[in-house]
Amino acid sequence: MAEDEGNIEAKGDSTGTSAAISISEHLSAWAKSSLTGLFPEQAENLADVNVVPTGNPEFGDYQCNECMRLGKLLKRPPREIAQILKDKAQLPECAARIDIAGPGFVNIFLSDEWLAGYANDLPSDSRLGVPETGGGRTIVMDYGSPNMSKPLHIGHLRSPNIGSTLDRIFRFLGFRVLSDNHLGDWGTQFGITIMGYRHFGDQEAMKTAPMEELERVYVLSYERGKEDPAWIDQCRGELVKLQSGDEENTALWKQFMELSLQELDRIYGRLGVSFDLVRGESYYRDQLPGVVSELKEQKIIRESEGAQVAFFDDEKLPPAIVQKSDGGFNYAATDIATVLDRVNEFNPDSIVYLTDERQQLHFNQFFAICRKLGVEVEMKHVWFGLMRLPEGAFSTRDGNVIRLEALLDDAERRATEIVKNSSTEMSEEEHREVGRAVGIGAVKYADLSQNPETMVTFTWDRAMALDGNSGPYLQYAYARIASVHDKYVERFPDMDLEKFVILITEPIERTLIVKLMRFQEAVIRAADAYRPSVLCDYLYDLAQTYSTFYQNVPFLKAPEGIRESRVNLCGVVAAVLKKGLELLGIDTPPRI
Ligand code: ARG
């Protein structure tokens, strides 16, 4: 067994930076080298040994199920293998003991001493124990990306919200992330809007409420197309004119774009979402003819009823139109041009796209085309269900839109009311600022805390619940925990907290420190699964464990030493909550 494999340096080197691997990985390395040392002839089968966190503390803090697999291979009872591991392998330094459970599970119990040491190292670790697993690998993240010239409705929240959260999580894990807001600024809706604007546009309204007006003419034009096929052809014709550089349409396009971008900046600003790149579809317009020729040459597309179409006979996918019979380029064409450009310019390890569930077919087809083209970068479509209010669905086309901006206004207004009632000592300005943070946090968290692949029905009760899994609940929890420190300083102004270490004197303290240690796993799992909800669940669980701690042991009344240990432990819980909420893009006002 390699000598240092089992020694976990929880905080890495002495400079206070975290290790590059997680505790699970350290323990996996320990189990692997121990088992390989004991059963050298099985080395090949032990290439991938996993130690995972346990859900139930009765079964230790981590568990290893490899003895079950090894038992089968060796034709020996797994318990016997586990027993050999227990008797012969040197325990990892962090562990107090290992137990064998059931048919041959190995449960690892960390030592209290090591756990207390872990907690004591956290305050000086800006990463709070989270390893840098990214190793500088590059990810292009494509999110936000709304279709322009229409106002944003509440369905436009999830992509920038989930996308920017994953973006922060990956950056924190040490990936090099390039975020790109791939605006839909070159597609079908411009033909529809241009026709609508020409026939129904109201110049006055364009001055006073331009986005509403653009939406109005879009809806009228879209509705007209439903009854009148000639109208649809004209809309398509306007798009082709725009795409081939027609002066008048280009001027309209520029005007609509400018207005939409102003709205987008304002709303994304409120959501705290910004990008490294904002390259709309139009950025790639000159590359589209070349892409189509290349696809033709490689026989990936061929003509069918005048259009250029990709067929996927072997992949069981329906055909995808890349260029329409009128010469207009489709969504797929731009996405191919975009991927080639990104590979060329950034040489990423992966590209991640966030859109709603309705685009799954598009991405399957587009990824299939990329494979045929020999594009090697890993590509991932992260899709999410629609978001709606309980009243029913909404869509721009049907005209019953719930504007995202209105939702944010409402959230801030409601939260400000709550804060006004609960914190009468604050100034009006503070009420507004805290109300903003709580309102926006509530909306974001209501979305992030759901499994993305489900539909979210947004309700104020749930988003604002002060006693449930909500943004405001966690913000309150943070403020309350942070205030323990202030109360301590008030009572014991002459004590130097930093001189005291964190001790484990009660089981709940151990439980809480184990939860703090799970932060690294929550962040890594959220990234691996592309699910911010994993981190939300973790933070909610941490806040609840903290509550149990706070309610069950004395703080300021505890004897000196233990008192300081508990106040210091509160400090670490507050730091982890703050960091977790920061990764979710949620502010943590010190007082609420
Ligand atoms: N503009 C598209 C829409 O609003 C989403 C674009 C997603 N990104 C991409 N590269 N296709 O539906």
Coordinates of C-alpha atoms and ligand atoms in Angstrom, one line a residue:
M1 CA 0.0 0.0 0.0
A2 CA 1.3 3.4 -1.0
E3 CA 2.3 5.1 2.2
D4 CA 0.6 8.5 2.0
E5 CA -2.5 7.5 0.2
G6 CA -4.7 7.4 3.2
N7 CA -3.5 10.6 4.8
I8 CA -6.0 13.3 4.2
E9 CA -4.7 16.7 4.3
A10 CA -8.2 18.2 4.6
K11 CA -6.9 21.7 3.7
G12 CA -4.1 20.8 1.4
D13 CA -0.9 22.7 1.9
S14 CA 0.0 25.2 4.6
T15 CA -1.0 28.2 2.5
G16 CA -4.6 27.3 3.3
T17 CA -5.7 26.3 -0.2
S18 CA -7.8 23.2 -0.6
A19 CA -6.7 19.9 -2.1
A20 CA -7.4 19.0 -5.7
I21 CA -9.5 16.0 -4.7
S22 CA -12.4 15.5 -2.4
I23 CA -12.5 13.4 0.8
S24 CA -14.4 10.7 -1.0
E25 CA -11.7 10.5 -3.6
H26 CA -9.0 10.3 -0.9
L27 CA -10.9 7.5 0.8
S28 CA -11.4 5.8 -2.6
A29 CA -7.7 6.0 -3.2
W30 CA -7.1 4.5 0.3
A31 CA -9.6 1.6 -0.4
K32 CA -8.1 1.0 -3.8
S33 CA -4.5 0.8 -2.6
S34 CA -5.4 -1.3 0.5
L35 CA -7.5 -3.8 -1.5
T36 CA -4.9 -4.0 -4.3
G37 CA -2.2 -4.6 -1.6
L38 CA -4.2 -7.4 -0.1
F39 CA -5.4 -9.0 -3.4
P40 CA -2.7 -8.1 -5.9
E41 CA -3.9 -10.7 -8.4
Q42 CA -7.2 -8.6 -8.6
A43 CA -5.4 -5.4 -9.4
E44 CA -7.1 -5.1 -12.8
N45 CA -10.5 -5.4 -11.3
L46 CA -9.7 -2.8 -8.8
A47 CA -9.1 0.0 -11.3
D48 CA -12.2 1.8 -10.2
V49 CA -12.9 1.7 -6.4
N50 CA -15.5 4.0 -5.0
V51 CA -16.0 5.2 -1.5
V52 CA -19.2 7.3 -1.1
P53 CA -20.8 9.4 1.6
T54 CA -23.4 7.5 3.6
G55 CA -26.9 8.8 4.0
N56 CA -27.5 7.4 7.4
P57 CA -24.9 8.2 10.2
E58 CA -25.6 4.8 11.8
F59 CA -23.6 3.4 8.9
G60 CA -20.7 5.7 9.4
D61 CA -19.7 8.8 7.4
Y62 CA -18.5 7.0 4.2
Q63 CA -19.0 3.6 2.9
C64 CA -17.3 1.2 0.5
N65 CA -19.2 -1.5 -1.3
E66 CA -16.3 -3.0 -3.3
C67 CA -16.0 -6.1 -1.1
M68 CA -19.3 -7.3 -2.5
R69 CA -17.9 -7.1 -6.1
L70 CA -14.6 -8.6 -5.0
G71 CA -16.4 -11.4 -3.2
K72 CA -18.1 -12.4 -6.5
L73 CA -14.8 -12.3 -8.4
L74 CA -12.9 -14.3 -5.8
K75 CA -15.9 -16.6 -5.1
R76 CA -15.6 -15.9 -1.4
P77 CA -18.1 -14.4 1.0
P78 CA -17.9 -10.6 0.8
R79 CA -17.9 -10.4 4.6
E80 CA -14.7 -12.4 4.7
I81 CA -13.1 -9.9 2.3
A82 CA -14.3 -7.0 4.4
Q83 CA -12.9 -8.6 7.5
I84 CA -9.5 -9.0 5.9
L85 CA -9.6 -5.3 4.9
K86 CA -10.5 -4.4 8.5
D87 CA -7.9 -6.6 10.1
K88 CA -4.9 -6.0 7.8
A89 CA -5.2 -2.6 6.2
Q90 CA -3.9 0.4 8.0
L91 CA -6.7 2.8 8.7
P92 CA -6.6 6.1 6.9
E93 CA -5.5 8.9 9.2
C94 CA -8.9 10.6 9.3
A95 CA -10.8 7.4 10.4
A96 CA -11.5 6.3 13.9
R97 CA -12.7 2.8 12.8
I98 CA -14.3 0.8 10.2
D99 CA -17.3 -1.5 10.7
I100 CA -18.6 -4.3 8.6
A101 CA -22.3 -4.3 8.0
G102 CA -24.8 -6.6 6.4
P103 CA -23.4 -9.0 3.7
G104 CA -20.1 -7.1 3.5
F105 CA -20.4 -3.4 3.4
V106 CA -17.5 -1.4 4.8
N107 CA -18.5 1.6 6.9
I108 CA -15.9 4.2 7.6
F109 CA -16.3 6.4 10.8
L110 CA -14.2 9.6 10.8
S111 CA -12.5 10.5 14.1
D112 CA -13.9 13.4 16.1
E113 CA -10.4 14.7 16.3
W114 CA -10.0 14.8 12.6
L115 CA -13.4 16.4 12.1
A116 CA -12.7 19.1 14.7
G117 CA -9.5 19.8 12.9
Y118 CA -11.4 20.1 9.6
A119 CA -13.7 22.6 11.1
N120 CA -10.9 24.6 12.6
D121 CA -9.1 24.9 9.2
L122 CA -12.2 26.2 7.4
P123 CA -12.2 29.9 8.5
S124 CA -8.8 30.4 6.9
D125 CA -9.8 28.5 3.7
S126 CA -11.5 30.7 1.1
R127 CA -12.7 27.5 -0.7
L128 CA -14.3 26.2 2.5
G129 CA -13.0 22.7 1.8
V130 CA -14.1 22.5 -1.8
P131 CA -11.4 21.0 -4.0
E132 CA -10.4 22.4 -7.4
T133 CA -11.5 19.5 -9.5
G134 CA -11.7 21.5 -12.8
G135 CA -7.9 21.6 -13.3
G136 CA -8.4 24.6 -15.7
R137 CA -10.5 22.6 -18.2
T138 CA -12.5 24.9 -20.5
I139 CA -16.2 24.9 -20.7
V140 CA -18.2 27.2 -23.1
M141 CA -21.6 27.8 -21.4
D142 CA -24.4 28.8 -23.7
Y143 CA -27.3 30.2 -21.7
G144 CA -29.7 33.1 -21.5
S145 CA -29.9 33.3 -25.3
P146 CA -33.5 34.7 -25.6
N147 CA -35.1 35.3 -28.9
M148 CA -34.9 39.1 -29.5
S149 CA -37.5 41.7 -30.3
K150 CA -40.0 40.2 -27.9
P151 CA -40.3 41.1 -24.2
L152 CA -39.1 38.6 -21.7
H153 CA -41.8 36.6 -19.9
I154 CA -41.4 34.4 -16.8
G155 CA -40.5 31.5 -19.1
H156 CA -37.2 33.4 -19.7
L157 CA -36.1 33.1 -16.1
R158 CA -34.8 29.5 -16.0
S159 CA -32.1 29.6 -18.6
P160 CA -30.1 32.6 -17.2
N161 CA -30.9 31.6 -13.7
I162 CA -29.9 27.9 -13.8
G163 CA -27.2 28.7 -16.4
S164 CA -25.4 31.4 -14.4
T165 CA -25.6 29.2 -11.3
L166 CA -23.9 26.3 -13.0
D167 CA -21.4 28.8 -14.5
R168 CA -20.5 30.1 -10.9
I169 CA -20.3 26.5 -9.6
F170 CA -18.0 25.3 -12.4
R171 CA -15.8 28.4 -12.0
F172 CA -15.5 27.8 -8.3
L173 CA -14.5 24.2 -9.0
G174 CA -11.6 25.6 -11.0
F175 CA -12.9 25.3 -14.6
R176 CA -12.3 28.0 -17.1
V177 CA -15.8 29.0 -18.1
L178 CA -16.6 31.2 -21.1
S179 CA -20.2 32.2 -20.9
D180 CA -21.9 33.2 -24.1
N181 CA -25.4 34.8 -24.4
H182 CA -26.3 33.3 -27.8
L183 CA -29.0 35.8 -28.7
G184 CA -31.7 34.6 -31.1
D185 CA -31.3 37.6 -33.3
W186 CA -31.4 36.1 -36.8
G187 CA -34.4 33.9 -36.9
T188 CA -38.0 33.6 -38.0
Q189 CA -39.5 36.1 -35.5
F190 CA -37.8 39.0 -37.3
G191 CA -39.7 38.2 -40.5
I192 CA -43.0 38.1 -38.5
T193 CA -42.2 41.2 -36.6
I194 CA -41.1 43.2 -39.6
M195 CA -44.4 42.3 -41.4
G196 CA -46.4 43.1 -38.3
Y197 CA -44.6 46.4 -37.8
R198 CA -45.1 47.6 -41.4
H199 CA -48.8 46.8 -41.3
F200 CA -49.9 47.5 -37.8
G201 CA -47.1 49.6 -36.2
D202 CA -48.0 52.6 -34.1
Q203 CA -45.2 55.2 -34.0
E204 CA -46.5 56.8 -30.8
A205 CA -46.5 53.5 -29.0
M206 CA -43.0 52.8 -30.3
K207 CA -41.8 55.8 -28.4
T208 CA -43.7 55.3 -25.1
A209 CA -43.7 51.5 -24.7
P210 CA -41.6 50.0 -27.5
M211 CA -41.3 46.4 -26.2
E212 CA -45.1 46.1 -25.7
E213 CA -45.6 47.5 -29.1
L214 CA -43.2 45.1 -30.7
E215 CA -45.0 42.3 -29.0
R216 CA -48.4 43.6 -30.1
V217 CA -47.4 43.7 -33.8
Y218 CA -45.7 40.3 -33.5
V219 CA -48.9 38.7 -32.1
L220 CA -51.1 40.3 -34.7
S221 CA -48.8 39.2 -37.5
Y222 CA -48.5 35.7 -36.1
E223 CA -52.3 35.4 -35.7
R224 CA -52.7 36.7 -39.3
G225 CA -50.4 33.9 -40.5
K226 CA -52.6 31.3 -39.0
E227 CA -55.4 32.2 -41.3
D228 CA -53.4 33.4 -44.3
P229 CA -50.7 31.2 -45.8
A230 CA -49.7 34.0 -48.2
W231 CA -48.9 36.1 -45.1
I232 CA -46.5 33.5 -43.8
D233 CA -44.7 33.4 -47.2
Q234 CA -44.4 37.2 -47.0
C235 CA -43.0 36.9 -43.5
R236 CA -40.4 34.4 -44.7
G237 CA -39.6 36.6 -47.6
E238 CA -38.9 39.5 -45.2
L239 CA -36.5 37.3 -43.2
V240 CA -34.7 36.2 -46.3
K241 CA -34.4 39.8 -47.3
L242 CA -32.9 40.6 -43.9
Q243 CA -30.5 37.7 -44.1
S244 CA -29.3 38.8 -47.5
G245 CA -28.5 42.3 -46.4
D246 CA -31.6 44.3 -47.5
E247 CA -31.1 47.9 -46.3
E248 CA -34.5 48.7 -45.1
N249 CA -35.0 45.5 -43.1
T250 CA -31.5 45.8 -41.7
A251 CA -32.4 49.2 -40.4
L252 CA -35.5 47.9 -38.7
W253 CA -33.6 44.9 -37.3
K254 CA -31.1 47.3 -35.8
Q255 CA -33.8 49.4 -34.2
F256 CA -35.6 46.3 -32.7
M257 CA -32.3 44.9 -31.5
E258 CA -31.3 48.1 -29.7
L259 CA -34.6 48.2 -27.9
S260 CA -34.5 44.6 -26.9
L261 CA -30.9 44.8 -25.7
Q262 CA -31.9 47.7 -23.4
E263 CA -34.6 45.6 -21.9
L264 CA -32.3 42.6 -21.6
D265 CA -29.5 44.6 -19.9
R266 CA -32.0 46.0 -17.4
I267 CA -33.5 42.6 -16.5
Y268 CA -30.3 40.6 -16.5
G269 CA -28.8 43.4 -14.5
R270 CA -31.5 42.9 -11.8
L271 CA -30.8 39.2 -11.9
G272 CA -27.1 39.8 -11.6
V273 CA -26.4 37.8 -14.8
S274 CA -23.6 38.9 -17.1
F275 CA -21.6 37.2 -19.8
D276 CA -18.1 37.0 -21.2
L277 CA -19.5 37.0 -24.7
V278 CA -22.7 38.2 -26.3
R279 CA -22.6 36.7 -29.7
G280 CA -26.0 36.4 -31.2
E281 CA -26.8 34.1 -34.1
S282 CA -26.2 37.1 -36.4
Y283 CA -22.5 37.1 -35.5
Y284 CA -22.2 33.9 -37.6
R285 CA -24.2 35.1 -40.6
D286 CA -21.3 35.3 -43.0
Q287 CA -20.3 31.7 -42.1
L288 CA -23.6 30.2 -42.9
P289 CA -23.2 29.6 -46.7
G290 CA -19.8 28.0 -46.1
V291 CA -21.3 25.7 -43.5
V292 CA -24.0 24.6 -45.9
S293 CA -21.4 23.9 -48.6
E294 CA -19.2 21.9 -46.2
L295 CA -22.2 19.8 -45.1
K296 CA -23.1 19.2 -48.7
E297 CA -19.6 18.2 -49.6
Q298 CA -19.4 15.8 -46.8
K299 CA -22.8 14.4 -47.8
I300 CA -24.3 15.2 -44.4
I301 CA -27.1 17.1 -46.0
R302 CA -28.8 16.8 -49.4
E303 CA -31.5 18.5 -51.3
S304 CA -35.1 17.5 -50.6
E305 CA -38.0 19.4 -52.0
G306 CA -35.8 22.4 -52.6
A307 CA -34.5 22.5 -49.0
Q308 CA -31.1 21.3 -47.7
V309 CA -31.9 18.5 -45.2
A310 CA -29.8 16.2 -42.9
F311 CA -31.1 12.7 -42.7
F312 CA -30.2 10.4 -39.8
D313 CA -31.1 6.9 -41.1
D314 CA -29.0 5.1 -38.5
E315 CA -29.8 7.3 -35.5
K316 CA -33.6 7.0 -35.5
L317 CA -34.0 10.8 -35.7
P318 CA -36.3 12.7 -38.0
P319 CA -34.6 14.7 -40.7
A320 CA -33.5 18.3 -39.9
I321 CA -33.8 21.2 -42.3
V322 CA -30.6 23.2 -42.4
Q323 CA -31.5 25.6 -45.2
K324 CA -35.0 26.2 -46.3
S325 CA -36.2 26.1 -49.9
D326 CA -36.4 29.9 -49.9
G327 CA -32.8 30.1 -49.1
G328 CA -33.3 31.1 -45.4
F329 CA -31.0 29.4 -42.9
N330 CA -32.4 27.5 -40.0
Y331 CA -31.6 27.3 -36.4
A332 CA -29.4 24.2 -37.0
A333 CA -27.3 26.0 -39.5
T334 CA -26.4 28.8 -37.0
D335 CA -25.7 26.3 -34.3
I336 CA -23.2 24.4 -36.5
A337 CA -21.5 27.6 -37.5
T338 CA -21.3 28.5 -33.8
V339 CA -19.8 25.3 -32.7
L340 CA -17.1 25.3 -35.4
D341 CA -16.2 28.9 -34.4
R342 CA -16.1 28.1 -30.7
V343 CA -13.9 25.0 -31.2
N344 CA -11.6 27.1 -33.4
E345 CA -11.3 30.1 -31.1
F346 CA -11.4 28.6 -27.6
N347 CA -10.6 24.9 -28.0
P348 CA -13.0 24.0 -25.2
D349 CA -13.2 20.6 -23.4
S350 CA -17.0 20.8 -23.4
I351 CA -19.9 23.0 -24.5
V352 CA -23.0 23.2 -22.4
Y353 CA -26.3 24.5 -23.7
L354 CA -29.3 25.4 -21.6
T355 CA -32.8 25.6 -23.0
D356 CA -36.2 24.4 -22.2
E357 CA -37.3 20.8 -22.8
R358 CA -38.9 21.6 -26.2
Q359 CA -35.5 21.8 -27.8
Q360 CA -34.4 18.2 -27.1
L361 CA -34.9 17.1 -30.6
H362 CA -33.1 20.0 -32.1
F363 CA -30.0 19.3 -29.9
N364 CA -30.1 15.6 -30.7
Q365 CA -30.1 16.3 -34.4
F366 CA -27.5 19.0 -34.1
F367 CA -25.2 16.8 -32.0
A368 CA -25.6 14.0 -34.6
I369 CA -24.6 16.4 -37.3
C370 CA -21.6 17.5 -35.3
R371 CA -20.5 13.8 -34.8
K372 CA -20.7 13.3 -38.6
L373 CA -18.6 16.4 -39.1
G374 CA -16.0 15.0 -36.7
V375 CA -16.4 17.6 -34.0
E376 CA -14.8 16.1 -31.0
V377 CA -15.7 18.4 -28.2
E378 CA -18.0 17.0 -25.6
M379 CA -21.5 18.6 -25.9
K380 CA -24.3 18.6 -23.3
H381 CA -27.8 19.9 -23.6
V382 CA -29.1 20.7 -20.1
W383 CA -32.8 21.1 -20.5
F384 CA -35.5 22.2 -18.1
G385 CA -39.2 22.1 -17.8
L386 CA -41.4 25.1 -18.4
M387 CA -42.1 27.6 -15.6
R388 CA -45.7 28.8 -15.1
L389 CA -48.0 30.5 -12.7
P390 CA -50.8 28.4 -11.3
E391 CA -53.4 30.3 -13.4
G392 CA -52.2 28.4 -16.4
A393 CA -49.7 28.4 -19.2
F394 CA -48.6 31.5 -21.0
S395 CA -47.0 32.3 -24.2
T396 CA -46.2 35.3 -26.3
R397 CA -48.1 33.9 -29.2
D398 CA -51.3 33.7 -27.4
G399 CA -50.8 37.1 -26.0
N400 CA -51.3 36.4 -22.3
V401 CA -47.8 37.1 -21.2
I402 CA -46.6 37.4 -17.7
R403 CA -43.6 39.7 -18.0
L404 CA -40.5 38.7 -16.2
E405 CA -40.0 42.3 -15.2
A406 CA -43.4 42.4 -13.6
L407 CA -42.7 39.3 -11.6
L408 CA -39.4 40.8 -10.3
D409 CA -41.2 44.1 -9.4
D410 CA -43.9 42.1 -7.6
A411 CA -41.3 40.1 -5.7
E412 CA -39.4 43.1 -4.5
R413 CA -42.6 44.9 -3.5
R414 CA -43.8 41.8 -1.5
A415 CA -40.4 41.3 0.2
T416 CA -40.1 45.0 1.1
E417 CA -43.5 44.8 2.8
I418 CA -42.4 41.8 4.9
V419 CA -39.1 43.4 5.8
K420 CA -40.8 46.7 6.8
N421 CA -43.1 44.7 9.2
S422 CA -40.3 42.6 10.7
S423 CA -37.5 45.1 11.0
T424 CA -39.0 48.4 12.0
E425 CA -35.6 49.8 13.1
M426 CA -34.3 49.9 9.6
S427 CA -34.2 53.0 7.4
E428 CA -36.5 53.2 4.4
E429 CA -33.4 52.8 2.2
E430 CA -32.4 49.6 4.0
H431 CA -35.9 48.3 3.7
R432 CA -35.7 48.7 0.0
E433 CA -32.3 47.2 -0.4
V434 CA -33.0 44.2 1.8
G435 CA -36.4 43.8 0.1
R436 CA -34.7 43.8 -3.2
A437 CA -32.3 41.1 -2.1
V438 CA -35.0 39.0 -0.5
G439 CA -37.5 39.4 -3.4
I440 CA -35.0 38.5 -6.1
G441 CA -33.5 35.7 -4.0
A442 CA -37.0 34.2 -3.5
V443 CA -37.7 34.1 -7.2
K444 CA -34.3 32.6 -8.1
Y445 CA -34.4 30.0 -5.3
A446 CA -38.0 28.9 -6.2
D447 CA -36.6 28.0 -9.6
L448 CA -33.2 26.6 -8.6
S449 CA -34.5 24.4 -5.8
Q450 CA -36.5 22.3 -8.2
N451 CA -35.1 19.4 -10.2
P452 CA -34.6 21.3 -13.5
E453 CA -36.2 18.5 -15.6
T454 CA -39.6 19.2 -14.0
M455 CA -42.1 21.9 -14.7
V456 CA -42.1 24.6 -12.0
T457 CA -45.4 26.1 -10.9
F458 CA -44.4 29.3 -9.3
T459 CA -46.4 30.4 -6.2
W460 CA -45.7 33.3 -3.9
D461 CA -46.6 31.2 -0.8
R462 CA -43.8 28.8 -1.6
A463 CA -41.3 31.2 -2.9
M464 CA -41.6 33.5 0.2
A465 CA -42.2 30.8 2.9
L466 CA -40.2 31.8 5.9
D467 CA -40.5 28.3 7.3
G468 CA -39.8 26.1 4.3
N469 CA -37.2 25.4 1.7
S470 CA -37.1 28.9 0.3
G471 CA -34.6 31.7 -0.5
P472 CA -35.9 34.0 2.3
Y473 CA -35.7 31.1 4.8
L474 CA -32.0 30.6 4.1
Q475 CA -31.3 34.4 4.0
Y476 CA -33.0 34.7 7.5
A477 CA -31.1 31.7 8.7
Y478 CA -27.8 33.3 7.6
A479 CA -28.6 36.6 9.2
R480 CA -29.5 34.9 12.5
I481 CA -26.4 32.8 12.6
A482 CA -24.2 35.7 11.7
S483 CA -25.7 37.7 14.6
V484 CA -24.5 35.1 17.2
H485 CA -21.1 36.5 16.8
D486 CA -22.3 40.1 17.4
K487 CA -24.1 39.1 20.5
Y488 CA -21.0 37.3 21.8
V489 CA -18.8 40.4 21.2
E490 CA -21.4 42.5 23.0
R491 CA -21.4 40.3 26.0
F492 CA -17.7 39.4 26.1
P493 CA -15.9 42.4 24.5
D494 CA -12.5 41.5 25.9
M495 CA -12.3 37.9 24.7
D496 CA -10.2 36.9 21.7
L497 CA -12.3 34.4 19.8
E498 CA -9.5 33.4 17.5
K499 CA -7.6 32.0 20.3
F500 CA -10.2 29.3 20.9
V501 CA -10.6 26.1 18.8
I502 CA -13.7 24.2 17.8
L503 CA -14.3 21.2 20.0
I504 CA -16.7 18.3 19.7
T505 CA -18.4 17.9 23.1
E506 CA -21.9 16.9 22.0
P507 CA -23.1 14.5 19.2
I508 CA -24.9 17.4 17.5
E509 CA -21.6 19.3 17.1
R510 CA -20.2 16.3 15.3
T511 CA -23.3 16.0 13.1
L512 CA -23.0 19.7 12.2
I513 CA -19.3 19.4 11.3
V514 CA -20.0 16.3 9.1
K515 CA -22.6 18.5 7.4
L516 CA -20.1 21.2 6.8
M517 CA -17.7 18.7 5.3
R518 CA -20.5 17.6 2.9
F519 CA -20.4 21.1 1.3
Q520 CA -17.6 19.9 -1.0
E521 CA -19.7 16.9 -2.1
A522 CA -22.8 19.0 -2.7
V523 CA -20.9 21.4 -4.9
I524 CA -19.3 18.6 -6.9
R525 CA -22.5 16.7 -7.2
A526 CA -24.5 19.8 -8.3
A527 CA -21.9 20.3 -11.1
D528 CA -21.7 16.6 -12.1
A529 CA -25.5 16.4 -12.4
Y530 CA -25.9 20.0 -13.8
R531 CA -28.5 20.5 -11.0
P532 CA -28.3 23.6 -8.7
S533 CA -31.1 21.9 -6.7
V534 CA -28.5 19.5 -5.2
L535 CA -26.8 22.6 -3.6
C536 CA -30.2 24.0 -2.5
D537 CA -31.1 20.8 -0.7
Y538 CA -27.7 20.7 0.9
L539 CA -28.0 24.3 2.2
Y540 CA -31.5 23.7 3.5
D541 CA -30.4 20.6 5.3
L542 CA -27.4 22.5 6.8
A543 CA -29.7 25.3 8.0
Q544 CA -32.0 22.7 9.7
T545 CA -29.1 20.9 11.3
Y546 CA -27.9 24.3 12.6
S547 CA -31.3 25.0 14.0
T548 CA -31.2 21.7 16.0
F549 CA -27.8 22.6 17.3
Y550 CA -28.9 26.1 18.3
Q551 CA -32.0 24.8 20.1
N552 CA -30.3 22.0 21.9
V553 CA -27.1 23.3 23.4
P554 CA -26.4 26.5 25.4
F555 CA -24.3 29.2 23.7
L556 CA -23.6 32.3 25.6
K557 CA -24.4 30.4 28.9
A558 CA -22.0 27.6 28.2
P559 CA -18.7 27.4 30.1
E560 CA -15.7 29.4 28.7
G561 CA -14.0 27.4 26.0
I562 CA -17.1 25.5 24.9
R563 CA -18.9 28.8 24.5
E564 CA -16.2 30.1 22.2
S565 CA -16.0 26.8 20.3
R566 CA -19.8 27.1 19.6
V567 CA -19.6 30.7 18.5
N568 CA -16.7 29.8 16.2
L569 CA -18.7 26.9 14.8
C570 CA -21.5 29.3 14.1
G571 CA -19.0 31.4 12.1
V572 CA -18.1 28.5 9.9
V573 CA -21.8 27.6 9.3
A574 CA -22.4 31.2 8.3
A575 CA -19.5 31.2 6.0
V576 CA -20.6 28.0 4.2
L577 CA -24.2 29.3 3.9
K578 CA -23.0 32.5 2.5
K579 CA -20.7 30.8 0.0
G580 CA -23.5 28.4 -1.0
L581 CA -26.0 31.2 -1.5
E582 CA -23.4 33.2 -3.4
L583 CA -23.0 30.3 -5.8
L584 CA -26.7 30.3 -6.3
G585 CA -26.5 34.1 -7.0
I586 CA -28.4 35.0 -3.9
D587 CA -27.4 37.9 -1.7
T588 CA -27.0 37.6 2.0
P589 CA -27.9 40.8 3.8
P590 CA -26.3 40.8 7.3
R591 CA -29.6 41.8 8.8
I592 CA -33.2 41.1 7.7
Ligands
ARG1 N1 -32.7 31.5 -28.9 C1 -33.1 30.1 -28.5 C2 -34.5 30.2 -27.9 O1 -34.9 31.2 -27.3 C3 -32.2 29.4 -27.5 C4 -30.7 29.3 -28.0 C5 -30.0 28.3 -27.2 N2 -28.6 28.2 -27.7 C6 -28.2 27.6 -28.8 N3 -27.0 27.6 -29.1 N4 -29.1 27.0 -29.6 O2 -35.3 29.3 -28.0

